[in-house]
């Protein structure tokens, strides 16, 4: 069973901010017309399409069958593939990724696959959740699981490396790291924390008996309310981003 599944319609309503906030990492990628780019964990393809609009030849890969259908409906070249087992060889000018790498827990397998996929001189430019990402939400969710004796049964679905940890892995594989930064990006949400959890913590919810789900969601939301609910009842999530650019010599 995957730890997380995706519903493109729900994603569009509750998570469009993920691609809307991708402009910074696209700027760092600085795509040139004609370049061949791999979009690693392309999701529903909205950002992949932006790269196509720059005149790039883009291949997207994702593991979610529903996202692949959504991305293909935009006319994109998208293939089902695990980012931890990429099968490309020396064919891309750049590998790009936004808000996807934190779902791929075998960091070294990802970096190995990216290395193989790139041409010499190619670049790996990405943004993901970094150390401290959504800490308030994660702690409250863990506490609510523990209270129900489900802590061991529900694994942490994400990994949030520090810049030091990720730089060391990139350099171990032979990459030259041009930039790597960690920065907080408190992110306004379209709805509340309960809607966020329903979109991004499906694995947690599936472990909770249906009769207790609303209470579980309510409990987490109330715990984080003092930190994440601002004026006018507007909610935000305590995102922390790790953004980097690394080159294959
Ligand atoms: C993120 O983009 O950092 C993220 C989103 C959903 C769950 C976990 C992390």
PDB file of C-alpha atoms and ligand atoms in Angstrom:
ATOM      1  CA  UNK A   1       0.000   0.000   0.000  1.00  0.00           C
ATOM      2  CA  UNK A   2       1.457   3.428  -0.875  1.00  0.00           C
ATOM      3  CA  UNK A   3       1.667   5.735   2.140  1.00  0.00           C
ATOM      4  CA  UNK A   4      -0.001   8.497   0.165  1.00  0.00           C
ATOM      5  CA  UNK A   5      -2.405   8.536  -2.772  1.00  0.00           C
ATOM      6  CA  UNK A   6      -3.530  11.544  -4.772  1.00  0.00           C
ATOM      7  CA  UNK A   7      -6.826  12.830  -6.071  1.00  0.00           C
ATOM      8  CA  UNK A   8      -6.173  15.448  -8.795  1.00  0.00           C
ATOM      9  CA  UNK A   9      -9.498  17.277  -8.195  1.00  0.00           C
ATOM     10  CA  UNK A  10      -8.907  17.543  -4.456  1.00  0.00           C
ATOM     11  CA  UNK A  11      -5.294  18.570  -5.157  1.00  0.00           C
ATOM     12  CA  UNK A  12      -6.456  21.332  -7.496  1.00  0.00           C
ATOM     13  CA  UNK A  13      -8.815  22.703  -4.820  1.00  0.00           C
ATOM     14  CA  UNK A  14      -6.548  22.344  -1.785  1.00  0.00           C
ATOM     15  CA  UNK A  15      -2.965  22.346  -3.011  1.00  0.00           C
ATOM     16  CA  UNK A  16      -2.726  24.592  -6.079  1.00  0.00           C
ATOM     17  CA  UNK A  17      -0.448  26.847  -3.976  1.00  0.00           C
ATOM     18  CA  UNK A  18       2.251  24.158  -4.361  1.00  0.00           C
ATOM     19  CA  UNK A  19       2.701  24.880  -8.069  1.00  0.00           C
ATOM     20  CA  UNK A  20       1.847  28.594  -7.706  1.00  0.00           C
ATOM     21  CA  UNK A  21       4.802  28.889  -5.318  1.00  0.00           C
ATOM     22  CA  UNK A  22       7.137  27.045  -7.706  1.00  0.00           C
ATOM     23  CA  UNK A  23       8.221  30.246  -9.482  1.00  0.00           C
ATOM     24  CA  UNK A  24      11.376  30.626  -7.344  1.00  0.00           C
ATOM     25  CA  UNK A  25      12.793  27.229  -8.200  1.00  0.00           C
ATOM     26  CA  UNK A  26      11.888  27.641 -11.879  1.00  0.00           C
ATOM     27  CA  UNK A  27      13.860  30.909 -11.787  1.00  0.00           C
ATOM     28  CA  UNK A  28      16.837  29.055 -10.288  1.00  0.00           C
ATOM     29  CA  UNK A  29      16.537  26.435 -13.060  1.00  0.00           C
ATOM     30  CA  UNK A  30      16.600  29.221 -15.696  1.00  0.00           C
ATOM     31  CA  UNK A  31      15.314  26.943 -18.481  1.00  0.00           C
ATOM     32  CA  UNK A  32      16.510  27.630 -22.036  1.00  0.00           C
ATOM     33  CA  UNK A  33      14.485  26.878 -25.172  1.00  0.00           C
ATOM     34  CA  UNK A  34      15.417  23.509 -26.649  1.00  0.00           C
ATOM     35  CA  UNK A  35      16.798  22.039 -23.425  1.00  0.00           C
ATOM     36  CA  UNK A  36      15.724  18.498 -22.515  1.00  0.00           C
ATOM     37  CA  UNK A  37      14.432  18.515 -18.957  1.00  0.00           C
ATOM     38  CA  UNK A  38      13.207  15.785 -16.613  1.00  0.00           C
ATOM     39  CA  UNK A  39      10.507  16.897 -14.165  1.00  0.00           C
ATOM     40  CA  UNK A  40      10.921  14.484 -11.262  1.00  0.00           C
ATOM     41  CA  UNK A  41       7.631  13.948  -9.402  1.00  0.00           C
ATOM     42  CA  UNK A  42       5.674  16.071 -11.852  1.00  0.00           C
ATOM     43  CA  UNK A  43       2.288  15.603 -10.136  1.00  0.00           C
ATOM     44  CA  UNK A  44      -0.616  16.889 -12.214  1.00  0.00           C
ATOM     45  CA  UNK A  45       1.792  18.535 -14.671  1.00  0.00           C
ATOM     46  CA  UNK A  46       0.867  22.180 -14.135  1.00  0.00           C
ATOM     47  CA  UNK A  47       4.497  23.212 -13.548  1.00  0.00           C
ATOM     48  CA  UNK A  48       5.751  20.773 -16.213  1.00  0.00           C
ATOM     49  CA  UNK A  49       3.610  22.672 -18.699  1.00  0.00           C
ATOM     50  CA  UNK A  50       5.273  25.937 -17.665  1.00  0.00           C
ATOM     51  CA  UNK A  51       8.650  24.413 -18.603  1.00  0.00           C
ATOM     52  CA  UNK A  52       7.208  23.398 -21.980  1.00  0.00           C
ATOM     53  CA  UNK A  53       6.083  27.020 -22.434  1.00  0.00           C
ATOM     54  CA  UNK A  54       9.749  28.078 -22.045  1.00  0.00           C
ATOM     55  CA  UNK A  55      10.395  26.025 -25.186  1.00  0.00           C
ATOM     56  CA  UNK A  56      11.947  23.044 -23.368  1.00  0.00           C
ATOM     57  CA  UNK A  57      11.435  19.385 -24.312  1.00  0.00           C
ATOM     58  CA  UNK A  58      10.155  18.016 -21.040  1.00  0.00           C
ATOM     59  CA  UNK A  59       9.573  14.489 -19.763  1.00  0.00           C
ATOM     60  CA  UNK A  60       7.666  14.151 -16.493  1.00  0.00           C
ATOM     61  CA  UNK A  61       7.735  11.142 -14.193  1.00  0.00           C
ATOM     62  CA  UNK A  62       5.418  10.353 -11.309  1.00  0.00           C
ATOM     63  CA  UNK A  63       4.280   7.296  -9.386  1.00  0.00           C
ATOM     64  CA  UNK A  64       0.622   8.282  -9.015  1.00  0.00           C
ATOM     65  CA  UNK A  65      -1.589   6.796 -11.780  1.00  0.00           C
ATOM     66  CA  UNK A  66      -4.192   9.540 -11.205  1.00  0.00           C
ATOM     67  CA  UNK A  67      -1.627  12.310 -11.575  1.00  0.00           C
ATOM     68  CA  UNK A  68      -0.319  10.677 -14.767  1.00  0.00           C
ATOM     69  CA  UNK A  69      -3.795  10.735 -16.287  1.00  0.00           C
ATOM     70  CA  UNK A  70      -4.213  14.406 -15.268  1.00  0.00           C
ATOM     71  CA  UNK A  71      -0.796  15.410 -16.667  1.00  0.00           C
ATOM     72  CA  UNK A  72      -1.331  13.505 -19.924  1.00  0.00           C
ATOM     73  CA  UNK A  73      -4.655  15.306 -20.379  1.00  0.00           C
ATOM     74  CA  UNK A  74      -2.531  18.483 -20.718  1.00  0.00           C
ATOM     75  CA  UNK A  75      -0.733  16.829 -23.652  1.00  0.00           C
ATOM     76  CA  UNK A  76       2.477  16.236 -21.686  1.00  0.00           C
ATOM     77  CA  UNK A  77       4.987  13.390 -22.080  1.00  0.00           C
ATOM     78  CA  UNK A  78       4.602  11.836 -18.651  1.00  0.00           C
ATOM     79  CA  UNK A  79       5.717   8.369 -17.625  1.00  0.00           C
ATOM     80  CA  UNK A  80       4.982   6.228 -14.585  1.00  0.00           C
ATOM     81  CA  UNK A  81       8.261   5.826 -12.717  1.00  0.00           C
ATOM     82  CA  UNK A  82       9.562   5.680  -9.155  1.00  0.00           C
ATOM     83  CA  UNK A  83      11.937   8.588  -8.568  1.00  0.00           C
ATOM     84  CA  UNK A  84      14.027   6.215  -6.439  1.00  0.00           C
ATOM     85  CA  UNK A  85      14.612   3.939  -9.460  1.00  0.00           C
ATOM     86  CA  UNK A  86      15.035   6.237 -12.470  1.00  0.00           C
ATOM     87  CA  UNK A  87      15.975   4.400 -15.663  1.00  0.00           C
ATOM     88  CA  UNK A  88      17.340   7.253 -17.834  1.00  0.00           C
ATOM     89  CA  UNK A  89      20.918   7.391 -19.054  1.00  0.00           C
ATOM     90  CA  UNK A  90      22.852  10.569 -19.892  1.00  0.00           C
ATOM     91  CA  UNK A  91      19.979  12.208 -21.732  1.00  0.00           C
ATOM     92  CA  UNK A  92      18.894  15.357 -19.855  1.00  0.00           C
ATOM     93  CA  UNK A  93      20.340  18.867 -19.664  1.00  0.00           C
ATOM     94  CA  UNK A  94      18.572  19.334 -16.344  1.00  0.00           C
ATOM     95  CA  UNK A  95      16.581  17.443 -13.753  1.00  0.00           C
ATOM     96  CA  UNK A  96      14.010  19.645 -12.039  1.00  0.00           C
ATOM     97  CA  UNK A  97      11.807  18.921  -9.055  1.00  0.00           C
ATOM     98  CA  UNK A  98       9.337  20.930  -6.997  1.00  0.00           C
ATOM     99  CA  UNK A  99       7.726  19.724  -3.752  1.00  0.00           C
ATOM    100  CA  UNK A 100       8.202  16.047  -4.587  1.00  0.00           C
ATOM    101  CA  UNK A 101      11.586  14.845  -3.281  1.00  0.00           C
ATOM    102  CA  UNK A 102      10.398  14.755   0.344  1.00  0.00           C
ATOM    103  CA  UNK A 103       8.086  11.859  -0.661  1.00  0.00           C
ATOM    104  CA  UNK A 104      11.101   9.788  -1.834  1.00  0.00           C
ATOM    105  CA  UNK A 105      12.673   8.547   1.355  1.00  0.00           C
ATOM    106  CA  UNK A 106      15.707   6.834  -0.189  1.00  0.00           C
ATOM    107  CA  UNK A 107      17.626  10.051  -0.808  1.00  0.00           C
ATOM    108  CA  UNK A 108      20.743   8.339  -2.177  1.00  0.00           C
ATOM    109  CA  UNK A 109      18.756   6.251  -4.689  1.00  0.00           C
ATOM    110  CA  UNK A 110      17.170   9.460  -6.013  1.00  0.00           C
ATOM    111  CA  UNK A 111      20.518  11.244  -6.304  1.00  0.00           C
ATOM    112  CA  UNK A 112      22.062   8.208  -8.074  1.00  0.00           C
ATOM    113  CA  UNK A 113      19.219   8.111 -10.610  1.00  0.00           C
ATOM    114  CA  UNK A 114      19.437  11.843 -11.251  1.00  0.00           C
ATOM    115  CA  UNK A 115      23.206  11.561 -11.759  1.00  0.00           C
ATOM    116  CA  UNK A 116      22.710   8.801 -14.340  1.00  0.00           C
ATOM    117  CA  UNK A 117      19.911  10.701 -16.112  1.00  0.00           C
ATOM    118  CA  UNK A 118      22.006  13.851 -16.606  1.00  0.00           C
ATOM    119  CA  UNK A 119      24.421  14.586 -19.438  1.00  0.00           C
ATOM    120  CA  UNK A 120      27.893  15.733 -18.309  1.00  0.00           C
ATOM    121  CA  UNK A 121      27.514  19.435 -17.461  1.00  0.00           C
ATOM    122  CA  UNK A 122      23.838  18.893 -16.612  1.00  0.00           C
ATOM    123  CA  UNK A 123      22.205  20.413 -13.540  1.00  0.00           C
ATOM    124  CA  UNK A 124      19.927  19.200 -10.757  1.00  0.00           C
ATOM    125  CA  UNK A 125      17.727  22.028  -9.522  1.00  0.00           C
ATOM    126  CA  UNK A 126      15.038  21.370  -6.959  1.00  0.00           C
ATOM    127  CA  UNK A 127      12.981  22.528  -4.006  1.00  0.00           C
ATOM    128  CA  UNK A 128      11.631  20.236  -1.292  1.00  0.00           C
ATOM    129  CA  UNK A 129      10.646  20.243   2.348  1.00  0.00           C
ATOM    130  CA  UNK A 130      13.746  20.765   4.493  1.00  0.00           C
ATOM    131  CA  UNK A 131      14.655  20.320   8.161  1.00  0.00           C
ATOM    132  CA  UNK A 132      11.854  21.621  10.394  1.00  0.00           C
ATOM    133  CA  UNK A 133       9.226  21.445   7.645  1.00  0.00           C
ATOM    134  CA  UNK A 134       5.617  21.538   8.955  1.00  0.00           C
ATOM    135  CA  UNK A 135       6.975  20.719  12.405  1.00  0.00           C
ATOM    136  CA  UNK A 136       3.914  21.962  14.282  1.00  0.00           C
ATOM    137  CA  UNK A 137       1.540  19.895  12.137  1.00  0.00           C
ATOM    138  CA  UNK A 138       3.752  16.792  12.261  1.00  0.00           C
ATOM    139  CA  UNK A 139       4.106  16.943  16.072  1.00  0.00           C
ATOM    140  CA  UNK A 140       0.369  17.363  16.630  1.00  0.00           C
ATOM    141  CA  UNK A 141      -0.434  14.532  14.201  1.00  0.00           C
ATOM    142  CA  UNK A 142       2.123  12.216  15.842  1.00  0.00           C
ATOM    143  CA  UNK A 143       0.697  12.982  19.285  1.00  0.00           C
ATOM    144  CA  UNK A 144      -2.842  12.214  18.084  1.00  0.00           C
ATOM    145  CA  UNK A 145      -1.655   8.896  16.567  1.00  0.00           C
ATOM    146  CA  UNK A 146       0.294   7.969  19.705  1.00  0.00           C
ATOM    147  CA  UNK A 147      -2.758   8.624  21.868  1.00  0.00           C
ATOM    148  CA  UNK A 148      -4.577   5.994  19.780  1.00  0.00           C
ATOM    149  CA  UNK A 149      -1.732   3.460  19.912  1.00  0.00           C
ATOM    150  CA  UNK A 150      -1.129   3.915  16.160  1.00  0.00           C
ATOM    151  CA  UNK A 151       2.268   5.588  16.279  1.00  0.00           C
ATOM    152  CA  UNK A 152       4.187   2.492  15.128  1.00  0.00           C
ATOM    153  CA  UNK A 153       1.571   1.452  12.574  1.00  0.00           C
ATOM    154  CA  UNK A 154       1.689   4.737  10.632  1.00  0.00           C
ATOM    155  CA  UNK A 155       5.173   5.529   9.305  1.00  0.00           C
ATOM    156  CA  UNK A 156       6.348   9.065   8.656  1.00  0.00           C
ATOM    157  CA  UNK A 157       5.637   9.514   4.909  1.00  0.00           C
ATOM    158  CA  UNK A 158       8.208  12.263   4.338  1.00  0.00           C
ATOM    159  CA  UNK A 159      11.880  13.075   4.778  1.00  0.00           C
ATOM    160  CA  UNK A 160      13.188  16.602   5.399  1.00  0.00           C
ATOM    161  CA  UNK A 161      16.996  16.808   5.156  1.00  0.00           C
ATOM    162  CA  UNK A 162      19.117  19.708   6.373  1.00  0.00           C
ATOM    163  CA  UNK A 163      21.294  21.586   3.843  1.00  0.00           C
ATOM    164  CA  UNK A 164      24.398  19.957   5.382  1.00  0.00           C
ATOM    165  CA  UNK A 165      22.987  16.437   5.057  1.00  0.00           C
ATOM    166  CA  UNK A 166      21.801  16.944   1.480  1.00  0.00           C
ATOM    167  CA  UNK A 167      24.995  18.691   0.351  1.00  0.00           C
ATOM    168  CA  UNK A 168      27.033  15.771   1.712  1.00  0.00           C
ATOM    169  CA  UNK A 169      24.940  13.257  -0.282  1.00  0.00           C
ATOM    170  CA  UNK A 170      25.184  15.303  -3.495  1.00  0.00           C
ATOM    171  CA  UNK A 171      28.949  15.718  -3.122  1.00  0.00           C
ATOM    172  CA  UNK A 172      29.421  12.035  -2.285  1.00  0.00           C
ATOM    173  CA  UNK A 173      27.857  11.213  -5.675  1.00  0.00           C
ATOM    174  CA  UNK A 174      30.151  13.716  -7.416  1.00  0.00           C
ATOM    175  CA  UNK A 175      27.865  16.749  -7.828  1.00  0.00           C
ATOM    176  CA  UNK A 176      29.245  20.280  -7.490  1.00  0.00           C
ATOM    177  CA  UNK A 177      26.820  22.192  -5.306  1.00  0.00           C
ATOM    178  CA  UNK A 178      26.404  25.764  -6.581  1.00  0.00           C
ATOM    179  CA  UNK A 179      23.804  26.799  -4.024  1.00  0.00           C
ATOM    180  CA  UNK A 180      21.805  25.210  -1.233  1.00  0.00           C
ATOM    181  CA  UNK A 181      19.580  27.120   1.171  1.00  0.00           C
ATOM    182  CA  UNK A 182      17.000  26.410   3.846  1.00  0.00           C
ATOM    183  CA  UNK A 183      14.308  29.011   4.457  1.00  0.00           C
ATOM    184  CA  UNK A 184      10.953  29.170   6.255  1.00  0.00           C
ATOM    185  CA  UNK A 185       7.997  29.812   3.986  1.00  0.00           C
ATOM    186  CA  UNK A 186       4.812  30.079   6.056  1.00  0.00           C
ATOM    187  CA  UNK A 187       2.179  29.331   3.436  1.00  0.00           C
ATOM    188  CA  UNK A 188      -1.436  30.553   3.488  1.00  0.00           C
ATOM    189  CA  UNK A 189      -3.876  27.682   2.974  1.00  0.00           C
ATOM    190  CA  UNK A 190      -7.078  27.848   0.905  1.00  0.00           C
ATOM    191  CA  UNK A 191      -9.044  26.204   3.740  1.00  0.00           C
ATOM    192  CA  UNK A 192      -7.995  24.900   7.153  1.00  0.00           C
ATOM    193  CA  UNK A 193      -5.634  22.307   8.649  1.00  0.00           C
ATOM    194  CA  UNK A 194      -8.320  19.638   8.455  1.00  0.00           C
ATOM    195  CA  UNK A 195      -8.514  20.105   4.670  1.00  0.00           C
ATOM    196  CA  UNK A 196      -4.700  20.047   4.484  1.00  0.00           C
ATOM    197  CA  UNK A 197      -4.618  16.756   6.427  1.00  0.00           C
ATOM    198  CA  UNK A 198      -7.302  15.238   4.183  1.00  0.00           C
ATOM    199  CA  UNK A 199      -5.162  16.077   1.134  1.00  0.00           C
ATOM    200  CA  UNK A 200      -1.679  15.236   2.423  1.00  0.00           C
ATOM    201  CA  UNK A 201      -2.125  12.752   5.268  1.00  0.00           C
ATOM    202  CA  UNK A 202      -4.391  10.133   3.731  1.00  0.00           C
ATOM    203  CA  UNK A 203      -2.226   7.344   5.203  1.00  0.00           C
ATOM    204  CA  UNK A 204      -2.890   8.693   8.706  1.00  0.00           C
ATOM    205  CA  UNK A 205      -6.625   8.950   8.113  1.00  0.00           C
ATOM    206  CA  UNK A 206      -6.930   5.455   6.670  1.00  0.00           C
ATOM    207  CA  UNK A 207      -5.462   4.058   9.908  1.00  0.00           C
ATOM    208  CA  UNK A 208      -8.150   5.764  12.026  1.00  0.00           C
ATOM    209  CA  UNK A 209     -11.585   4.136  12.382  1.00  0.00           C
ATOM    210  CA  UNK A 210     -14.107   6.203  10.433  1.00  0.00           C
ATOM    211  CA  UNK A 211     -16.081   6.997  13.600  1.00  0.00           C
ATOM    212  CA  UNK A 212     -12.991   8.724  15.103  1.00  0.00           C
ATOM    213  CA  UNK A 213     -11.670  10.549  12.006  1.00  0.00           C
ATOM    214  CA  UNK A 214     -13.423  13.877  12.530  1.00  0.00           C
ATOM    215  CA  UNK A 215     -12.300  13.924  16.161  1.00  0.00           C
ATOM    216  CA  UNK A 216      -8.706  13.092  15.095  1.00  0.00           C
ATOM    217  CA  UNK A 217      -8.703  15.983  12.599  1.00  0.00           C
ATOM    218  CA  UNK A 218     -10.271  18.370  15.130  1.00  0.00           C
ATOM    219  CA  UNK A 219      -7.721  17.440  17.790  1.00  0.00           C
ATOM    220  CA  UNK A 220      -4.755  18.213  15.514  1.00  0.00           C
ATOM    221  CA  UNK A 221      -6.294  21.444  14.260  1.00  0.00           C
ATOM    222  CA  UNK A 222      -6.974  22.705  17.791  1.00  0.00           C
ATOM    223  CA  UNK A 223      -3.410  21.899  18.900  1.00  0.00           C
ATOM    224  CA  UNK A 224      -1.864  23.981  16.098  1.00  0.00           C
ATOM    225  CA  UNK A 225      -4.485  26.770  16.132  1.00  0.00           C
ATOM    226  CA  UNK A 226      -2.429  29.144  18.365  1.00  0.00           C
ATOM    227  CA  UNK A 227       0.489  28.961  15.880  1.00  0.00           C
ATOM    228  CA  UNK A 228      -1.115  28.547  12.470  1.00  0.00           C
ATOM    229  CA  UNK A 229      -4.439  30.389  12.592  1.00  0.00           C
ATOM    230  CA  UNK A 230      -4.073  34.115  12.042  1.00  0.00           C
ATOM    231  CA  UNK A 231      -6.320  37.142  11.836  1.00  0.00           C
ATOM    232  CA  UNK A 232      -9.751  36.549  10.391  1.00  0.00           C
ATOM    233  CA  UNK A 233      -9.393  32.805  10.957  1.00  0.00           C
ATOM    234  CA  UNK A 234      -6.978  32.407   8.056  1.00  0.00           C
ATOM    235  CA  UNK A 235      -4.814  29.297   8.268  1.00  0.00           C
ATOM    236  CA  UNK A 236      -1.258  28.789   7.138  1.00  0.00           C
ATOM    237  CA  UNK A 237       1.170  25.846   7.157  1.00  0.00           C
ATOM    238  CA  UNK A 238       4.675  26.059   8.645  1.00  0.00           C
ATOM    239  CA  UNK A 239       6.543  25.041   5.504  1.00  0.00           C
ATOM    240  CA  UNK A 240      10.365  25.157   5.413  1.00  0.00           C
ATOM    241  CA  UNK A 241      11.980  24.831   1.972  1.00  0.00           C
ATOM    242  CA  UNK A 242      15.314  23.347   0.951  1.00  0.00           C
ATOM    243  CA  UNK A 243      16.291  24.747  -2.461  1.00  0.00           C
ATOM    244  CA  UNK A 244      19.462  23.821  -4.331  1.00  0.00           C
ATOM    245  CA  UNK A 245      21.297  23.780  -7.653  1.00  0.00           C
ATOM    246  CA  UNK A 246      24.012  21.164  -8.271  1.00  0.00           C
ATOM    247  CA  UNK A 247      26.042  20.352 -11.382  1.00  0.00           C
ATOM    248  CA  UNK A 248      27.376  17.101 -12.811  1.00  0.00           C
ATOM    249  CA  UNK A 249      30.897  18.002 -13.930  1.00  0.00           C
TER     250      UNK A 249
HETATM  251  C1  LIG B   1       5.682  19.937   1.472  1.00  0.00           C
HETATM  252  O1  LIG B   1       5.463  20.432   0.352  1.00  0.00           O
HETATM  253  O2  LIG B   1       6.649  20.284   2.144  1.00  0.00           O
HETATM  254  C2  LIG B   1       4.779  18.900   2.010  1.00  0.00           C
HETATM  255  C3  LIG B   1       3.490  18.817   1.566  1.00  0.00           C
HETATM  256  C4  LIG B   1       2.663  17.862   2.074  1.00  0.00           C
HETATM  257  C5  LIG B   1       3.106  16.982   3.027  1.00  0.00           C
HETATM  258  C6  LIG B   1       4.402  17.069   3.467  1.00  0.00           C
HETATM  259  C7  LIG B   1       5.245  18.038   2.969  1.00  0.00           C
END
